[in-house]
Short mmCIF file of C-alpha atoms and ligand atoms in Angstrom, two decimals:
data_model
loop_
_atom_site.label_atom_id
_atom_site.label_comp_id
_atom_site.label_asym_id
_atom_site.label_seq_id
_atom_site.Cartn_x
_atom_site.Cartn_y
_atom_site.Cartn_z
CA UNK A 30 11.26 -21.96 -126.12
CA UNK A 31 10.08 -23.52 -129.46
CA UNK A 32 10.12 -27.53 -129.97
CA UNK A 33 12.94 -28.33 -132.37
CA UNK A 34 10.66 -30.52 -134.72
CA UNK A 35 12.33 -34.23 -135.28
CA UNK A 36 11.93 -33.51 -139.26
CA UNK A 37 14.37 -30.43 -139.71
CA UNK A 38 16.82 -32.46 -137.13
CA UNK A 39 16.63 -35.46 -139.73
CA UNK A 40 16.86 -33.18 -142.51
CA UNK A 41 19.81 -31.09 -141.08
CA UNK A 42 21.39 -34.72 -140.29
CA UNK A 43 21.89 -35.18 -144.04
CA UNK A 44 22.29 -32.29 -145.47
CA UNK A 45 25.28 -31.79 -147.71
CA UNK A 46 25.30 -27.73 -148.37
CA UNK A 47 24.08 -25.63 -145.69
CA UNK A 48 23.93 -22.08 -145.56
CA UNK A 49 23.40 -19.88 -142.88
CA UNK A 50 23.28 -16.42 -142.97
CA UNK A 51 23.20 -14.53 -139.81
CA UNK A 52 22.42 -10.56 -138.33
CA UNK A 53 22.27 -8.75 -135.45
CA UNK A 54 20.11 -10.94 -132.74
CA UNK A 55 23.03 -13.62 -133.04
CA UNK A 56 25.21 -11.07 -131.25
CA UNK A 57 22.52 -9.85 -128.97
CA UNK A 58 23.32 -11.98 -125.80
CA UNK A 59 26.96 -10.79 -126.34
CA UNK A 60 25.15 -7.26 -124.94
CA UNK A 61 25.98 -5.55 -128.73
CA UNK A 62 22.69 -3.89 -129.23
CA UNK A 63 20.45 -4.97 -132.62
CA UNK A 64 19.57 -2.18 -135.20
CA UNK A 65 15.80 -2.31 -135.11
CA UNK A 66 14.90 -3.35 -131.20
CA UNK A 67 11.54 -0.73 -130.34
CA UNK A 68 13.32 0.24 -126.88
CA UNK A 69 17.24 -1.06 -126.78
CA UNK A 70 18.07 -0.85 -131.01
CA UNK A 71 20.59 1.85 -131.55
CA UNK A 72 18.54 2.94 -134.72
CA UNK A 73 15.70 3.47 -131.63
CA UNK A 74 18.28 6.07 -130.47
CA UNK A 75 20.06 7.71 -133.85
CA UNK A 76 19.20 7.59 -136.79
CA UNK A 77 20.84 5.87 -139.30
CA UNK A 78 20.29 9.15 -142.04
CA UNK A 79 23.10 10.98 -139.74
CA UNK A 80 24.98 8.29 -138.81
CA UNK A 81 25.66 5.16 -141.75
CA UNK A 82 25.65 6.89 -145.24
CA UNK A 83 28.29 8.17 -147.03
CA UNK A 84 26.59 11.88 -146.70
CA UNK A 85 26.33 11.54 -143.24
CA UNK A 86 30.31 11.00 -142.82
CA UNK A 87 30.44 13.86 -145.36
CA UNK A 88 27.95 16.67 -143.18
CA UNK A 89 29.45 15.52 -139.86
CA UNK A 90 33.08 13.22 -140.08
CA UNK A 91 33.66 13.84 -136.21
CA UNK A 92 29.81 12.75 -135.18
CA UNK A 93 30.17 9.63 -137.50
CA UNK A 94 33.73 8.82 -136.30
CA UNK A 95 32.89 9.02 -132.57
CA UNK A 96 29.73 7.30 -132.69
CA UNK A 97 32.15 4.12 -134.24
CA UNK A 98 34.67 4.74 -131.88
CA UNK A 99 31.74 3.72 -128.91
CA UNK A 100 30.49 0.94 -131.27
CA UNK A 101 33.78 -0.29 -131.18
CA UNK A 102 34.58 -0.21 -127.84
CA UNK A 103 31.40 -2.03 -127.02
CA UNK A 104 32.23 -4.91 -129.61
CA UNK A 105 36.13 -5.26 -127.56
CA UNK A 106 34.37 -5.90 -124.79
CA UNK A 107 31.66 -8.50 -126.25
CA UNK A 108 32.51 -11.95 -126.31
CA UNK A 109 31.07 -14.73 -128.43
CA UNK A 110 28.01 -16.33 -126.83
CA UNK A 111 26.74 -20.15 -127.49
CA UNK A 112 24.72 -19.13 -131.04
CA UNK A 113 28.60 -18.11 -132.08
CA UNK A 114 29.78 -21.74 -130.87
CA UNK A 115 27.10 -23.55 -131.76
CA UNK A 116 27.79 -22.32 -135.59
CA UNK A 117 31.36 -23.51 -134.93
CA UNK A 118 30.08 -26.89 -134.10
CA UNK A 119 27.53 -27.32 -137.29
CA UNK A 120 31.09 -26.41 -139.60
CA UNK A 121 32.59 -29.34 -138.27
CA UNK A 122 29.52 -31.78 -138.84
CA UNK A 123 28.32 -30.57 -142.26
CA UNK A 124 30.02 -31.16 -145.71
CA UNK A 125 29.72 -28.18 -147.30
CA UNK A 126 28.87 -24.78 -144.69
CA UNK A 127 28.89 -21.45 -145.72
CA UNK A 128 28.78 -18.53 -142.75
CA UNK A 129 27.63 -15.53 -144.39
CA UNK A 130 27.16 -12.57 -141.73
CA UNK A 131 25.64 -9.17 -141.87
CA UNK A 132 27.07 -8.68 -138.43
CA UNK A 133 30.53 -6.48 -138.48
CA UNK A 134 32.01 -7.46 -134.92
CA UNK A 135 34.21 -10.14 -135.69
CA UNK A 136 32.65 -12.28 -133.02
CA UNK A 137 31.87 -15.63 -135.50
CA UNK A 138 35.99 -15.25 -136.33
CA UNK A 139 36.25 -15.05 -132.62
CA UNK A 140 34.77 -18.27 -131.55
CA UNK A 141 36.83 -20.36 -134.45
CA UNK A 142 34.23 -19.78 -137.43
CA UNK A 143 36.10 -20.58 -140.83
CA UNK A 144 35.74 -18.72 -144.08
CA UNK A 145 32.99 -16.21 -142.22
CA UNK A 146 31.63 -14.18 -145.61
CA UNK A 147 31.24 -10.38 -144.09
CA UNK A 148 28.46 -8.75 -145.95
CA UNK A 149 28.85 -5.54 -144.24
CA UNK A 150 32.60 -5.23 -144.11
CA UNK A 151 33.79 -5.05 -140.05
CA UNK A 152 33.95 -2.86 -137.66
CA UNK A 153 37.30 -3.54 -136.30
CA UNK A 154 38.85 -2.21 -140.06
CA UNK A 155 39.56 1.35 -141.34
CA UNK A 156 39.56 2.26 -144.82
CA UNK A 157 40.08 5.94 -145.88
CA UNK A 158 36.88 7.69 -147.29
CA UNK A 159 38.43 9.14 -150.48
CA UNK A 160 40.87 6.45 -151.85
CA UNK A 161 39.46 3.08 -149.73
CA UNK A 162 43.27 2.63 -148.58
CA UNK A 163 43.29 -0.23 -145.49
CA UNK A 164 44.60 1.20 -142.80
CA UNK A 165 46.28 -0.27 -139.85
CA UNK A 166 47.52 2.14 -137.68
CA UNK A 167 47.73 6.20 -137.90
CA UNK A 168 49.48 8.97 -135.98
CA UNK A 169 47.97 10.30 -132.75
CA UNK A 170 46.86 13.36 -133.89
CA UNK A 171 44.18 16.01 -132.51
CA UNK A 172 42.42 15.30 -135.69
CA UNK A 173 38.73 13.79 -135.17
CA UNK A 174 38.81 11.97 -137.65
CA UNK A 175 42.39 11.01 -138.26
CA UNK A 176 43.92 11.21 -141.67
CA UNK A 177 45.04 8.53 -144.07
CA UNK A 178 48.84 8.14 -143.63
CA UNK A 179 48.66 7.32 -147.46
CA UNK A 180 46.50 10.40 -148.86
CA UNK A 181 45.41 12.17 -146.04
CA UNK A 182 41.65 11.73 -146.55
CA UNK A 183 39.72 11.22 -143.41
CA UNK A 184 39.54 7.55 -142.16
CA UNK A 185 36.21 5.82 -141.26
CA UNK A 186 35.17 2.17 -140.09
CA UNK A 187 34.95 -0.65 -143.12
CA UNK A 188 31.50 -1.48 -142.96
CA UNK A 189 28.87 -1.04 -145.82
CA UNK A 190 26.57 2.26 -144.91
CA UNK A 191 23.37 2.69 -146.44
CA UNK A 192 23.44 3.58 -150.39
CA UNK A 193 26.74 2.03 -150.53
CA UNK A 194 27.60 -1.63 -152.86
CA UNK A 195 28.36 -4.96 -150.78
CA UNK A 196 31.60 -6.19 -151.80
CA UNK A 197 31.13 -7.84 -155.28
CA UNK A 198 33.45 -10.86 -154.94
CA UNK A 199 31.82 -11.70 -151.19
CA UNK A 200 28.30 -11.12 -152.56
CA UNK A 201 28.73 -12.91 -155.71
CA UNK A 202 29.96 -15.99 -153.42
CA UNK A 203 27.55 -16.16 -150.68
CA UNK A 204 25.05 -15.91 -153.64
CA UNK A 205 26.89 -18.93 -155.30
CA UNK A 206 26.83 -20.67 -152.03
CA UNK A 207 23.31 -19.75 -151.48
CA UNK A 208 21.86 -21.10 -155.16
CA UNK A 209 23.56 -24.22 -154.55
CA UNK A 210 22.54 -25.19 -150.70
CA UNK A 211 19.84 -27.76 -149.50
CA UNK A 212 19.55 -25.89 -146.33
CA UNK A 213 19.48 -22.58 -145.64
CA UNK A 214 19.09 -20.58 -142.37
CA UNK A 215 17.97 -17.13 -141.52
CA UNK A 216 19.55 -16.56 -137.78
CA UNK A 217 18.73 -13.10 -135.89
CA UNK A 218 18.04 -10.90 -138.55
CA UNK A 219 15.09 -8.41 -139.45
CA UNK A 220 15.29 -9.31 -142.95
CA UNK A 221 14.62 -5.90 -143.73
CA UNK A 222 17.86 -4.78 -145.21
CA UNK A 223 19.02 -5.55 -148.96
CA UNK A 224 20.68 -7.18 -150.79
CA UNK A 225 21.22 -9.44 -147.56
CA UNK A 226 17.42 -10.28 -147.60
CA UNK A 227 17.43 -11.85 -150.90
CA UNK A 228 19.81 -14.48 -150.23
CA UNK A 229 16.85 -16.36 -148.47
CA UNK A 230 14.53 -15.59 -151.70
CA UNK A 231 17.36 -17.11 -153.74
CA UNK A 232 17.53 -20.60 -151.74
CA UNK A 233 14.06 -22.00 -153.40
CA UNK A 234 15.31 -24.94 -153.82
CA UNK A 235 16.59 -25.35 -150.24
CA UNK A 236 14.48 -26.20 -147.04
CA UNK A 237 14.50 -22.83 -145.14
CA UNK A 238 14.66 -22.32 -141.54
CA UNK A 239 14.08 -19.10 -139.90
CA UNK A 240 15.38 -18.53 -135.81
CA UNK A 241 14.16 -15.45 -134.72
CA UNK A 242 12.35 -14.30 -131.27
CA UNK A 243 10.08 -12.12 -133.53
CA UNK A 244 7.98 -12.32 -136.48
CA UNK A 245 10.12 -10.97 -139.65
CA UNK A 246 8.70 -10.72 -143.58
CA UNK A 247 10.64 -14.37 -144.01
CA UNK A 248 8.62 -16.34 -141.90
CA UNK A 249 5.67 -16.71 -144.18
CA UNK A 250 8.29 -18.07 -146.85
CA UNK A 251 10.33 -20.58 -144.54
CA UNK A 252 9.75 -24.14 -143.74
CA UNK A 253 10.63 -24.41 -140.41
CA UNK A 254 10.16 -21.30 -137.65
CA UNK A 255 12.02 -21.95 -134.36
CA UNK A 256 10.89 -19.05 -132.29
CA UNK A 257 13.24 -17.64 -129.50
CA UNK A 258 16.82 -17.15 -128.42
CA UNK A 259 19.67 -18.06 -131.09
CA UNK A 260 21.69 -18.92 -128.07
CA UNK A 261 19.33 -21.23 -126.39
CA UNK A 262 18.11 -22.69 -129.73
CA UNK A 263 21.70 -23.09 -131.87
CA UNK A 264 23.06 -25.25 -129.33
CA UNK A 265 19.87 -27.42 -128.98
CA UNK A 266 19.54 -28.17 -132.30
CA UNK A 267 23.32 -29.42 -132.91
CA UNK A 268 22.65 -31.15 -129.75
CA UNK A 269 19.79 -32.97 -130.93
CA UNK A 270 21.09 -33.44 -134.28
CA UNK A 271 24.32 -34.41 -133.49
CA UNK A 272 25.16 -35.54 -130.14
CA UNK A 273 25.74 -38.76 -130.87
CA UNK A 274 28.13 -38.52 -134.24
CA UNK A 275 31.88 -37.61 -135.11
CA UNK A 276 32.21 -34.59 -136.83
CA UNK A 277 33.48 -34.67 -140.49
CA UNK A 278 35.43 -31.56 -140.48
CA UNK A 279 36.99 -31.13 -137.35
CA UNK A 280 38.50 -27.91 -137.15
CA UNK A 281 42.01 -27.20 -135.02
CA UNK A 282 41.60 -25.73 -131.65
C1 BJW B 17 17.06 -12.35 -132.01
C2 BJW B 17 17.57 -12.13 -130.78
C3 BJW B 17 18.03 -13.31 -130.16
C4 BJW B 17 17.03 -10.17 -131.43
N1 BJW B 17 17.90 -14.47 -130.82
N2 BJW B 17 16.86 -13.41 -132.68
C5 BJW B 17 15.72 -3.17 -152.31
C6 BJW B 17 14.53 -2.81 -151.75
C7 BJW B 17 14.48 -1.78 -150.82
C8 BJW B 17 15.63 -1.08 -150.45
C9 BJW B 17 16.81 -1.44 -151.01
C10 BJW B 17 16.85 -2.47 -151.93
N3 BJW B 17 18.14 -2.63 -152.32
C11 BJW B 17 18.90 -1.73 -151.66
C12 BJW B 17 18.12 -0.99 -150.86
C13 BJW B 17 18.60 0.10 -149.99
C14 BJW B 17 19.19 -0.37 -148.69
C15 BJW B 17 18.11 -1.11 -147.90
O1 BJW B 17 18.11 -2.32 -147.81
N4 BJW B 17 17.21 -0.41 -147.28
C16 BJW B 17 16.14 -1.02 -146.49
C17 BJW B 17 16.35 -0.67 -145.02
C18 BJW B 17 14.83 -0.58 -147.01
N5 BJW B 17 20.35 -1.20 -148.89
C19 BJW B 17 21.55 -0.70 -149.12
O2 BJW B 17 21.73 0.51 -149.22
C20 BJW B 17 22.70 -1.68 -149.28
N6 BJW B 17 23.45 -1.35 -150.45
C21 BJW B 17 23.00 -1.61 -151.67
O3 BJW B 17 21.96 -2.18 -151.88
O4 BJW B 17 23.83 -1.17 -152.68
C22 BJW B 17 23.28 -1.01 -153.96
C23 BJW B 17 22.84 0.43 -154.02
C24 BJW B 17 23.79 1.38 -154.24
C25 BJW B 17 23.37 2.72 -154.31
C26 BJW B 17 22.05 3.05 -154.11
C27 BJW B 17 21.10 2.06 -153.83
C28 BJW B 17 21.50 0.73 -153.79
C29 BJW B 17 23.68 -1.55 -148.12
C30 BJW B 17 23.08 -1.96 -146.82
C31 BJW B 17 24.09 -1.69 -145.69
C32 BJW B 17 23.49 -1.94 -144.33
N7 BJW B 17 24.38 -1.41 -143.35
C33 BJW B 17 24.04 -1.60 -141.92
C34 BJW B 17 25.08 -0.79 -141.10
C35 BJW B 17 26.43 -1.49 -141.10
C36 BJW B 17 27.45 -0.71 -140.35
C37 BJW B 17 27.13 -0.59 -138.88
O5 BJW B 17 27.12 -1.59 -138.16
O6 BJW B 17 26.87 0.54 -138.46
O7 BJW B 17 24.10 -2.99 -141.61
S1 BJW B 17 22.38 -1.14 -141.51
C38 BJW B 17 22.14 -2.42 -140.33
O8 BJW B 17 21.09 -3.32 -140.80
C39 BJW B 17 23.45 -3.25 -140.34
C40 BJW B 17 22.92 -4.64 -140.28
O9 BJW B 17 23.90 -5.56 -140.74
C41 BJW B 17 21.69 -4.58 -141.14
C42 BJW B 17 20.70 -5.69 -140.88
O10 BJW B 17 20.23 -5.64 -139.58
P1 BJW B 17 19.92 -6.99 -138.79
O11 BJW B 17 21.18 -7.73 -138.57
O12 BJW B 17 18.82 -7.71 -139.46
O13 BJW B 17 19.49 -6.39 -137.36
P2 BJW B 17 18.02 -5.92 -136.88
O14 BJW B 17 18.22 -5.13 -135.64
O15 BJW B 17 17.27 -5.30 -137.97
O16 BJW B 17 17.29 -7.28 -136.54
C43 BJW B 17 17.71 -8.11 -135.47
C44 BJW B 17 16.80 -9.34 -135.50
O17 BJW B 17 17.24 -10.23 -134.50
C45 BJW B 17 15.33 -9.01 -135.18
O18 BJW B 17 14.50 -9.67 -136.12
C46 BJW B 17 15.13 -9.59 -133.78
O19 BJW B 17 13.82 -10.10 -133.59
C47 BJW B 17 16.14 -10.69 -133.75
N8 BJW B 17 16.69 -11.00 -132.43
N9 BJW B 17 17.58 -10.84 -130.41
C48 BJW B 17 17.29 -14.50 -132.05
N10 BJW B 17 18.60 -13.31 -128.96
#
């Protein structure tokens, strides 16, 4: 594992605005597969094409619905790992945090993050495809996909699919968030999908930390690297940088 360099822990240590922006290697050691892995990424195994655009759900509903159906089963039975926690922790010891995930499994909610900004909507929500109605529950039918109790289009998970517009209100904030930190950092993600991997490109003016076990196109444009596990690493760092303070935010158990 990576030395945690004694500058970014002094820098982290009085930082007023961080923001951290996080993917799918923060939920890896939960066992939720990453997009992009060679061998274990599920876009190794489908392709995204038939599977997360809008004319995907259109050519094949049922193939679209059941592949979410698995996802979501796998992300019931994940639980938040110590990169989740450790994110918890840095909210209660830093003025100003912003969570902004492209993840969609709930997990940073899970372990007691506050306020987590969902680029990529969540996986555990179902919108209809025609009319966007929320949708809560629906009547056991045969149907594969069900129907919208409200128009009867065919329901689908709330996540962003390829092609289709982040949120405006949730992008327009993290962006906020992000022009205004002095820290930012890049946690588990390829930095390969947009708009999420311009948020880093907009924090100039913040020191930028990349953890990552691999090389992505942001490490030649951050200040700090810390290569290896965001569950080993997280917890280190708030360790080091904090182990011997009171946190400023304290957040109910
Ligand atoms: C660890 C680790 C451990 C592993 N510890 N690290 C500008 C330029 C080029 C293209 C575009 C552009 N603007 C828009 C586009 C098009 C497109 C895009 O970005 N394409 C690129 C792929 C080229 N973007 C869009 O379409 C977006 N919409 C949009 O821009 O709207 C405007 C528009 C409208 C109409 C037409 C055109 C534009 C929407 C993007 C939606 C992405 N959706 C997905 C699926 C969500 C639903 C689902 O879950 O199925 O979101 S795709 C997938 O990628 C998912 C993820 O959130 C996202 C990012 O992946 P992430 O999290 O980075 O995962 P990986 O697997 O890539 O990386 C994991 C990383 O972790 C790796 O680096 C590992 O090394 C590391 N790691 N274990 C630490 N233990």
């Amino acid at each position: 594992m990576t030395t945690i360099p004694l500058e970014l822990v002094q820098k982290l240590r009085v930082a007023q605005q961080v923001v951290v922006l996080t993917g799918a290697g923060v939920s890896a050691e939960s066992g939720i597969p990453t997009f992009r892995a060679a061998q274990t990424g599920l876009w190794a195994q489908y392709n995204p094409a038939e599977l997360a655009t809008p004319q995907a759900f259109q050519k094949n509903p049922r193939l679209v619905w059941e592949w979410y159906t698995w996802r979501r089963e796998l992300v019931a039975q994940a639980k938040p790992n110590p990169a989740h926690f450790a994110l918890v922790q840095m909210q209660k010891y830093v003025s100003q945090f912003t969570l902004i995930t492209q993840n969609v499994d709930g997990l940073h909610q899970q372990a007691g993050s506050q306020s987590v900004m969902e680029l990529h909507g969540n996986i555990n929500r179902t919108k209809c495809f025609q009319q966007e109605h929320l949708v809560a529950s629906w009547s056991p039918t045969e149907a594969i996909p069900p129907h919208c109790p409200y128009c009867g289009g065919l329901l689908r998970p709330d996540v962003v699919w390829f092609g289709e517009n982040i949120p405006t209100l949730v992008f327009q904030s993290a962006r906020e968030a992000t022009e205004q930190c002095d820290m930012f950092f890049s946690i588990g993600t390829s930095s390969l999908v947009y708009p999420a991997a311009l948020l880093p490109l907009i924090a100039r003016q913040a020191t930028r930390v990349e953890i990552n076990s691999e090389t992505t196109p942001l490490t030649s444009q951050v200040h700090f690297t810390l290569r290896g596990s965001a569950a080993q690493l997280l917890p280190a760092l708030i360790n080091l940088t904090w182990a011997t303070h009171e946190p400023l935010n304290p957040i109910p158990e």
